[in-house]
PDB file of C-alpha atoms in Angstrom:
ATOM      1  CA  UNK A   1       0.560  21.808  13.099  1.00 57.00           C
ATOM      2  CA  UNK A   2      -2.790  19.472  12.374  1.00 70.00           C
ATOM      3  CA  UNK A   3      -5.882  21.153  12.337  1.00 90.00           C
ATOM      4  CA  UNK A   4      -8.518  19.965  14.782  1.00 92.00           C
ATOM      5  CA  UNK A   5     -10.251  17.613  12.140  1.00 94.00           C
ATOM      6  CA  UNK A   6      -6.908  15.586  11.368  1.00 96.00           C
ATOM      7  CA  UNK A   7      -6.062  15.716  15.143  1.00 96.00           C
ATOM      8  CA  UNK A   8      -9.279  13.943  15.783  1.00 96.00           C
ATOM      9  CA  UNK A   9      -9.099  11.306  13.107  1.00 97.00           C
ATOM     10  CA  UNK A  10      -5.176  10.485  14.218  1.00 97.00           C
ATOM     11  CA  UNK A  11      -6.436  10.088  17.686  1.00 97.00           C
ATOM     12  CA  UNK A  12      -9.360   7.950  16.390  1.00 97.00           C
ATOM     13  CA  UNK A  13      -7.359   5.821  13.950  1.00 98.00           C
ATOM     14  CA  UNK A  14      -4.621   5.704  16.966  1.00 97.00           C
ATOM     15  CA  UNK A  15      -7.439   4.109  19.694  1.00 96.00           C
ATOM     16  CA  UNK A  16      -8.965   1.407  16.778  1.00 96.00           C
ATOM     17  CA  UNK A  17      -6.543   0.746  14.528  1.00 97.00           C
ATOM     18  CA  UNK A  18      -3.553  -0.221  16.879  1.00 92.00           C
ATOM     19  CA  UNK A  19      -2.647  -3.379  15.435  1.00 90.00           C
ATOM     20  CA  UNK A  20      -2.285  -1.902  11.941  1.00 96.00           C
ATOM     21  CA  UNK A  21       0.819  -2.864   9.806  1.00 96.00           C
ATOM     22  CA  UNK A  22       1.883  -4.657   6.792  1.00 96.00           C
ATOM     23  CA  UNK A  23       0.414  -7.645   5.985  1.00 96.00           C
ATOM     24  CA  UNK A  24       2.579  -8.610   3.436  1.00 97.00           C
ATOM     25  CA  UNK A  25       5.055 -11.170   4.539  1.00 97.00           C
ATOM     26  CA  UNK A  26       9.321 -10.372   3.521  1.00 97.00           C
ATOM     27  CA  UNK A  27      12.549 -11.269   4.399  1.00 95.00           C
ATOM     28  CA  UNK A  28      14.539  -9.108   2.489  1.00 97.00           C
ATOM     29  CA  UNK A  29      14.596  -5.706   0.616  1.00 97.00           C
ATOM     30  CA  UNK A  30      14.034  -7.839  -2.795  1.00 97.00           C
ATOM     31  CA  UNK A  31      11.184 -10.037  -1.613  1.00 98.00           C
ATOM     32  CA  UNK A  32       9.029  -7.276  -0.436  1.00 98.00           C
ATOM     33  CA  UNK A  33       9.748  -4.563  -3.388  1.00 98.00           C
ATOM     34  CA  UNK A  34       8.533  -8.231  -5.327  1.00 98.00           C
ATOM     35  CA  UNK A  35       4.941  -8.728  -2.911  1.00 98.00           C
ATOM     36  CA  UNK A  36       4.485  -4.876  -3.197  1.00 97.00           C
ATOM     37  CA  UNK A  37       4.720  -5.051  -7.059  1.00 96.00           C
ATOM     38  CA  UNK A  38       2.506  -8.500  -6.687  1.00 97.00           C
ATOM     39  CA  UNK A  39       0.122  -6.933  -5.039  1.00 95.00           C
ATOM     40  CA  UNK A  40      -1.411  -4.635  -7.615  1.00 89.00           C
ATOM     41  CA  UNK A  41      -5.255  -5.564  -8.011  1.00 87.00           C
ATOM     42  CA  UNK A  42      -4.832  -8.152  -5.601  1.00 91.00           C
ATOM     43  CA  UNK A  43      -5.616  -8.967  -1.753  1.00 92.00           C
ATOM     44  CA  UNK A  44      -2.462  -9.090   0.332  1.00 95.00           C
ATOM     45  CA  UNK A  45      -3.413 -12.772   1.589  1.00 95.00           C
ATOM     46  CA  UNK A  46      -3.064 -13.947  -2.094  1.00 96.00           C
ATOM     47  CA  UNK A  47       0.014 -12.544  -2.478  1.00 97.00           C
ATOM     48  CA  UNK A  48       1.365 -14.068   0.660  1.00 98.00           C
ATOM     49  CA  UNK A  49       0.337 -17.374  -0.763  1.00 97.00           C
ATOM     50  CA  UNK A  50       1.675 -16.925  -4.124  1.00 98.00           C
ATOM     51  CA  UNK A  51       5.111 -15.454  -2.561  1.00 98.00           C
ATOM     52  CA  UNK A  52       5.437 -18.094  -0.112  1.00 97.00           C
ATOM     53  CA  UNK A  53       5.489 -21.011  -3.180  1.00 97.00           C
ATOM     54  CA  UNK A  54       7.635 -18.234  -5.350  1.00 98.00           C
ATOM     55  CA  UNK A  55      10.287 -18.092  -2.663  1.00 97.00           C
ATOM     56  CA  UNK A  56      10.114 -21.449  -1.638  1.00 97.00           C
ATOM     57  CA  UNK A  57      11.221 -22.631  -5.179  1.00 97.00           C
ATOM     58  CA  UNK A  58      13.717 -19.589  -5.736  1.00 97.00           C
ATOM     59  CA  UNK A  59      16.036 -19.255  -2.635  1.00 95.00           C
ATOM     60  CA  UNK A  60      17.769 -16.135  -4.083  1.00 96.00           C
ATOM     61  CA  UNK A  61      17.761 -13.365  -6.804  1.00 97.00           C
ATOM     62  CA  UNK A  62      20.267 -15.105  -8.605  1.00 97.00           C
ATOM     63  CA  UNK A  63      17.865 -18.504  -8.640  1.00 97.00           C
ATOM     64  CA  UNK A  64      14.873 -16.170  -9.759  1.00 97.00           C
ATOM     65  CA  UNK A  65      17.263 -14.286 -12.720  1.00 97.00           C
ATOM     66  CA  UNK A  66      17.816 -18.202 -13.428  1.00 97.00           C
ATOM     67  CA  UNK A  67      14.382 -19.143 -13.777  1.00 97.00           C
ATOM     68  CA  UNK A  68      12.135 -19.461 -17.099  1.00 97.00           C
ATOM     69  CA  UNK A  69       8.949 -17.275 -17.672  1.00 97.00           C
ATOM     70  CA  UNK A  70       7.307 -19.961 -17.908  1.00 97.00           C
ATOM     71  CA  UNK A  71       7.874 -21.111 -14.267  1.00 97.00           C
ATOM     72  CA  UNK A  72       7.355 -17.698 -12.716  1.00 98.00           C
ATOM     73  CA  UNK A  73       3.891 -17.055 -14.429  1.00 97.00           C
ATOM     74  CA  UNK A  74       2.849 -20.830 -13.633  1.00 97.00           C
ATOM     75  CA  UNK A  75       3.369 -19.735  -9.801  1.00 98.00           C
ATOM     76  CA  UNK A  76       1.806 -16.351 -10.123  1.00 97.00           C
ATOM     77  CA  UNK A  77      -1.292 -17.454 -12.455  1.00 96.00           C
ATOM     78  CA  UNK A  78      -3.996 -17.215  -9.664  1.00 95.00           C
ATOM     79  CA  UNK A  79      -2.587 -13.541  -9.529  1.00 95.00           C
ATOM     80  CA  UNK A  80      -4.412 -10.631 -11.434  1.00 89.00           C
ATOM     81  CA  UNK A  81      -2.097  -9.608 -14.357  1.00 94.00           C
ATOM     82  CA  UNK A  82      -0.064 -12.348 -13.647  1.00 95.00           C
ATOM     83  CA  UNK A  83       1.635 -12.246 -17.597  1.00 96.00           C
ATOM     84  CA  UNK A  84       2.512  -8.810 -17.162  1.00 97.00           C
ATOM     85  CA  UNK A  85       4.158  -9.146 -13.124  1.00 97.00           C
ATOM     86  CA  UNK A  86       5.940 -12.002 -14.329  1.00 97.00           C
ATOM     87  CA  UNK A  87       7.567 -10.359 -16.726  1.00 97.00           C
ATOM     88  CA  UNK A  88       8.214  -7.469 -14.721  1.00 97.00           C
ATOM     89  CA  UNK A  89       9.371  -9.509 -12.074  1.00 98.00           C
ATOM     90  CA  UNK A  90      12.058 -11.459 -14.583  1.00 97.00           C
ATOM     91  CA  UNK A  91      13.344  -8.142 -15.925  1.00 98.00           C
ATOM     92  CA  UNK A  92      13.275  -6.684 -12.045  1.00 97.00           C
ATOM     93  CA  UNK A  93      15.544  -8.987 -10.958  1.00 98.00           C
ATOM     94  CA  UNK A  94      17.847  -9.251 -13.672  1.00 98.00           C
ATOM     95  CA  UNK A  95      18.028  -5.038 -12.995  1.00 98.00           C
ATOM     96  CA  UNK A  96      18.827  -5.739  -9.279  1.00 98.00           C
ATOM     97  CA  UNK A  97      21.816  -7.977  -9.943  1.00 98.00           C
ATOM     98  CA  UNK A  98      23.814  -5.927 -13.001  1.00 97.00           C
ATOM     99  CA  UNK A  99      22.878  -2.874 -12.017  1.00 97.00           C
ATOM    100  CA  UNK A 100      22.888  -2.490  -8.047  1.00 97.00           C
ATOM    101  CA  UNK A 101      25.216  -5.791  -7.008  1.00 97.00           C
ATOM    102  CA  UNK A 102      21.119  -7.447  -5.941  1.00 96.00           C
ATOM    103  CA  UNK A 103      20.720  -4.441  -3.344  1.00 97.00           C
ATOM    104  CA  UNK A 104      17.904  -2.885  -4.084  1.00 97.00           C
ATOM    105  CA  UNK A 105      17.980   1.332  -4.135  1.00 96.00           C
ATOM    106  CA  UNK A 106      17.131   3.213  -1.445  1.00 94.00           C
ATOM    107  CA  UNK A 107      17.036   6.492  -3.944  1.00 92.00           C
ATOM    108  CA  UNK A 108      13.115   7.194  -5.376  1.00 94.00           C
ATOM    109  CA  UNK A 109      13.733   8.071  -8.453  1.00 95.00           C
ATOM    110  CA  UNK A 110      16.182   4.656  -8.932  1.00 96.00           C
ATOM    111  CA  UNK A 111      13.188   2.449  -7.545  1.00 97.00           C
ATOM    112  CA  UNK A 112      10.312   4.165 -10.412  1.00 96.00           C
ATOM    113  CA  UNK A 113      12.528   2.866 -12.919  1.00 96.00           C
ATOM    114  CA  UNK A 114      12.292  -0.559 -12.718  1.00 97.00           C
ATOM    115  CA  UNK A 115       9.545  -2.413 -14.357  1.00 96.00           C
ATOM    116  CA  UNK A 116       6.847  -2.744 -12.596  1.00 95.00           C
ATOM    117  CA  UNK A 117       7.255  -0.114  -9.954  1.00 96.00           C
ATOM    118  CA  UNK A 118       5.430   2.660  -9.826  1.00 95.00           C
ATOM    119  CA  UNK A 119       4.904   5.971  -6.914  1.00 95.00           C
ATOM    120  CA  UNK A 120       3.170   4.220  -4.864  1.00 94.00           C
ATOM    121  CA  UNK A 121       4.920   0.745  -4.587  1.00 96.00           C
ATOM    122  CA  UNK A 122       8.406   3.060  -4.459  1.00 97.00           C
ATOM    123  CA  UNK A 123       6.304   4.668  -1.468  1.00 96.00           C
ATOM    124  CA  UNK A 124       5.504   1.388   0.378  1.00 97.00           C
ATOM    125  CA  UNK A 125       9.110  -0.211  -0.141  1.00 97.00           C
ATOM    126  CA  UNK A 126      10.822   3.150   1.457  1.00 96.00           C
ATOM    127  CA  UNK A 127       8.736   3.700   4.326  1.00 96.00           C
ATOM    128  CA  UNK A 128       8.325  -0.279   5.438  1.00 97.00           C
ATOM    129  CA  UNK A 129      11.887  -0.988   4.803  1.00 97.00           C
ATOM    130  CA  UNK A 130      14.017   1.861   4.471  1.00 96.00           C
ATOM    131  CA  UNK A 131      12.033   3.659   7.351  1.00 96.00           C
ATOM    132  CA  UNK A 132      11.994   6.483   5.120  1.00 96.00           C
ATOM    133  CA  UNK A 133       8.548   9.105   6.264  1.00 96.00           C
ATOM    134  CA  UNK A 134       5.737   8.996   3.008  1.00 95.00           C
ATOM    135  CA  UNK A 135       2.114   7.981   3.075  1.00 96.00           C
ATOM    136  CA  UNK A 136       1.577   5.659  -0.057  1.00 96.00           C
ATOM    137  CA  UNK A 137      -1.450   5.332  -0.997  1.00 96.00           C
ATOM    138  CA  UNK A 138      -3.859   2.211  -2.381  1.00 95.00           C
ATOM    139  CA  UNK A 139      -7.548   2.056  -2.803  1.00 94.00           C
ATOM    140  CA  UNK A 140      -8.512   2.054   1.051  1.00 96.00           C
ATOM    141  CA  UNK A 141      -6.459   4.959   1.787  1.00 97.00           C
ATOM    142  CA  UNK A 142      -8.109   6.829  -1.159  1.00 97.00           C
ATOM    143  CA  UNK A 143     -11.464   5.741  -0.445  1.00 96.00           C
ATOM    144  CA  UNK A 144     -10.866   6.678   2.976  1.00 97.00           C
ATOM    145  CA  UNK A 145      -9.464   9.988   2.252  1.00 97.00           C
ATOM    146  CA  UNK A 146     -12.523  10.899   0.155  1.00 95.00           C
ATOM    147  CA  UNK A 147     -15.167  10.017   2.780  1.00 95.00           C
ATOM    148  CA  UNK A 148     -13.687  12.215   5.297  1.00 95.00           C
ATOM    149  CA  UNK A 149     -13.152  15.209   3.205  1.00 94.00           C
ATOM    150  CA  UNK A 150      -9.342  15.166   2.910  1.00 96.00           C
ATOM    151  CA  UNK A 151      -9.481  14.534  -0.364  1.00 96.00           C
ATOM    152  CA  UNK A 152     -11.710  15.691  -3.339  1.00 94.00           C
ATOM    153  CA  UNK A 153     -13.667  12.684  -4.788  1.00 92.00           C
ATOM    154  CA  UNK A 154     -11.779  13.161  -8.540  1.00 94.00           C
ATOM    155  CA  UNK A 155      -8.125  13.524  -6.653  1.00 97.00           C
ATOM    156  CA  UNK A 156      -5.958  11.099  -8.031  1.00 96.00           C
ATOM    157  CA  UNK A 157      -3.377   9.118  -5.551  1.00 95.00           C
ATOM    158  CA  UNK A 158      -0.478  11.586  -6.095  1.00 96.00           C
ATOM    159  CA  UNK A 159      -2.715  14.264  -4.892  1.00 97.00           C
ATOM    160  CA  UNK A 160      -4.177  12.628  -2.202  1.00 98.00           C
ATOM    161  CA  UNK A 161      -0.991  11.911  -1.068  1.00 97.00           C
ATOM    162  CA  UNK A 162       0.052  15.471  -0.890  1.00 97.00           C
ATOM    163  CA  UNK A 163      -2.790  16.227   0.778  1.00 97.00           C
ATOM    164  CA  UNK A 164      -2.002  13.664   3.436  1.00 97.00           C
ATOM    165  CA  UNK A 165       1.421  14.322   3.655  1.00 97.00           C
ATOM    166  CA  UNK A 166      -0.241  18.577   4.762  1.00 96.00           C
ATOM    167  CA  UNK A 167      -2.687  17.420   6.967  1.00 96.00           C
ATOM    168  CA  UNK A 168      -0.415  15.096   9.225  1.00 97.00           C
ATOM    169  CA  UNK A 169       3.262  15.508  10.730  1.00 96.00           C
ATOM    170  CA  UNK A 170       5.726  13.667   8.663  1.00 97.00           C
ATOM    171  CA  UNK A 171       6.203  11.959  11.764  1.00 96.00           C
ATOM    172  CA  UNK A 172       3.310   9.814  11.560  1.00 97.00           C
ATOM    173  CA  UNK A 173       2.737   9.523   7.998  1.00 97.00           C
ATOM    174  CA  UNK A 174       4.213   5.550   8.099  1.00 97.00           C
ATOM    175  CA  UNK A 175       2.008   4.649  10.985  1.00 97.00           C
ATOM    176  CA  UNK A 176      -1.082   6.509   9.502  1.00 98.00           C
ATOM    177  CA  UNK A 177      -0.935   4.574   6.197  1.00 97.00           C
ATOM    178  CA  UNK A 178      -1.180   1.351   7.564  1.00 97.00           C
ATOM    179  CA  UNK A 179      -3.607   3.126   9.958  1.00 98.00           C
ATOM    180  CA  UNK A 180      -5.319   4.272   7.271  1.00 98.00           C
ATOM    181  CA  UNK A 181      -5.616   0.798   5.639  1.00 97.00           C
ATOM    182  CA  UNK A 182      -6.576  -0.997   8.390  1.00 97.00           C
ATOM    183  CA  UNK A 183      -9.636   1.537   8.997  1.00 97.00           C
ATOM    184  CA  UNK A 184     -10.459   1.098   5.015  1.00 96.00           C
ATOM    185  CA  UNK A 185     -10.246  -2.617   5.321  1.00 95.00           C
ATOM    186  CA  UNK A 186     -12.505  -3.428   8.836  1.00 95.00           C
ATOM    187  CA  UNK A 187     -14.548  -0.383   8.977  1.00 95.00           C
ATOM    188  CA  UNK A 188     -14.776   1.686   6.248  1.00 95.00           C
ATOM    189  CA  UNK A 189     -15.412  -0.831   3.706  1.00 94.00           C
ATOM    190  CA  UNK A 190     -16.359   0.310  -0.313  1.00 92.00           C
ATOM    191  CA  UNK A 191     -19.319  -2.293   0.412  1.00 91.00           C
ATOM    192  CA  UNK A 192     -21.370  -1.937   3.473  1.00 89.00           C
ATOM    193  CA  UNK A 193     -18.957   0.192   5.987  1.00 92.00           C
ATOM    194  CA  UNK A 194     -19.874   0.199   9.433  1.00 92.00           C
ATOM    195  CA  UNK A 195     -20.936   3.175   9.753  1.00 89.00           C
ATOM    196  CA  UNK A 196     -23.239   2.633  12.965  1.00 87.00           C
ATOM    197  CA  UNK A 197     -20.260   2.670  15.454  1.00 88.00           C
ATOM    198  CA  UNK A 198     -17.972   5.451  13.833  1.00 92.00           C
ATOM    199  CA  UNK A 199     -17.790   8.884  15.832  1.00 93.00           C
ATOM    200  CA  UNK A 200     -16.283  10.547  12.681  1.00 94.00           C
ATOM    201  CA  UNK A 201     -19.973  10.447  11.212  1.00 88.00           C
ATOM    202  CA  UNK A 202     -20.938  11.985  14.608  1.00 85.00           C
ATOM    203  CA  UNK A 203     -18.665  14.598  14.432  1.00 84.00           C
ATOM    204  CA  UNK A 204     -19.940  15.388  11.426  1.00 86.00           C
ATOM    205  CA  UNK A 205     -16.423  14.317   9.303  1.00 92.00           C
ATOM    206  CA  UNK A 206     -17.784  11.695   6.784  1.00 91.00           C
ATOM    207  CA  UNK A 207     -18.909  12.891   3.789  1.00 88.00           C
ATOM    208  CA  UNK A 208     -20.808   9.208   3.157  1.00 82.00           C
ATOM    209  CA  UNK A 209     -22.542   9.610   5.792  1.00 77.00           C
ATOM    210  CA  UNK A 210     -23.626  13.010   5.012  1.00 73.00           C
ATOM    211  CA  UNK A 211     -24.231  12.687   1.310  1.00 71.00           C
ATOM    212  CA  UNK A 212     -25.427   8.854   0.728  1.00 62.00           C
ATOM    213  CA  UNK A 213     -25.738   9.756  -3.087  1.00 45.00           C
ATOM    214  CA  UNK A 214     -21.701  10.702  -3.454  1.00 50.00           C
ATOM    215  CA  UNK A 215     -19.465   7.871  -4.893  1.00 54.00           C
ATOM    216  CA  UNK A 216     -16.686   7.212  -2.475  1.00 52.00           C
ATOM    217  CA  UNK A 217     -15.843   3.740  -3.873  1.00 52.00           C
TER     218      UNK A 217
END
């Protein structure tokens, strides 16, 4: 059962954040474990762009197994790390096809070992696609965790997510991420949040607020 503080944000997050979901655009189980990966260090809106071109040109894993490095990284080059996901992404794919027939796994530990993928991007593929209850966790949901007190400010994301995962019912823990997001990305910015509005800092649930010297970047 939630305590009364992460009752009160859920409610919160539930009245202002209701059009919160993934903004990364997919069509299939390969193309968005590919934008996840993409995504790293980089805004969701780039990635779209950079995925739209990318699966424009290559229709199908077997066209992106096909293509050269040197085609994939001249797509992804306005992408941070761009060397490094292209290579990942050429040894992904080629992984996909002669090891799981181009399905890829619905099984954690399977999805961690391919290149590229790591406990949070496993997260993000098995909750948006597979439907499958966790609460991943990027920089906003860290930096919003931190603020309100869920989270110590030196956790790291695997503990913040198991702190999230205690707080709120498993239930909710798909919607709440991109909840949580959404809230990091409009309100509770790293730069400038808008603070002036929020009843958390009236209820005395923002440690930002309360401590302006703190670091909740």
């Amino acid at each position: 059962m939630m305590n009364k503080k992460c009752s009160f944000i859920k409610e919160y997050f539930d009245d202002i954040c209701k059009d919160a979901k993934c903004t990364l655009d997919y069509n299939s189980d390969y193309s968005l474990l590919i934008a996840i990966m993409l995504s790293a260090q980089c805004t969701d809106n780039k990635v779209n762009s950079v995925t739209k071109k990318l699966f424009s040109k290559f229709k199908s894993l077997n066209e992106l197994n096909n293509a050269s490095l040197d085609e994939i990284e001249n797509i992804l080059k306005s992408l941070g790390l761009y060397k490094n996901k292209a290579i990942y992404l050429k040894e992904m794919v080629s992984i996909l096809l002669n090891k799981y027939n181009g399905v890829v796994p619905l099984n954690k530990e399977e999805l961690i070992k391919l290149p590229g993928v790591g406990n949070k991007t496993a997260n993000v593929l098995l909750a948006e696609w597979f439907k499958i209850p966790s609460f991943p966790v990027d920089t906003h949901v860290a930096r919003v965790s931190k603020r309100l007190g869920l989270a110590d400010v030196n956790d790291n994301p695997l503990i913040i997510e198991k702190k999230l995962e205690k707080c709120f019912e498993k239930k909710d823990w798909i919607d709440l991420h991109h909840k949580f997001i959404f809230f990091g990305r409009n309100y509770c910015k790293a730069r400038n949040p808008l603070c002036k509005n929020c009843i958390l800092k009236d209820k005395n649930y923002c440690l930002l607020f309360k401590n302006k010297s703190t670091d909740f970047k």
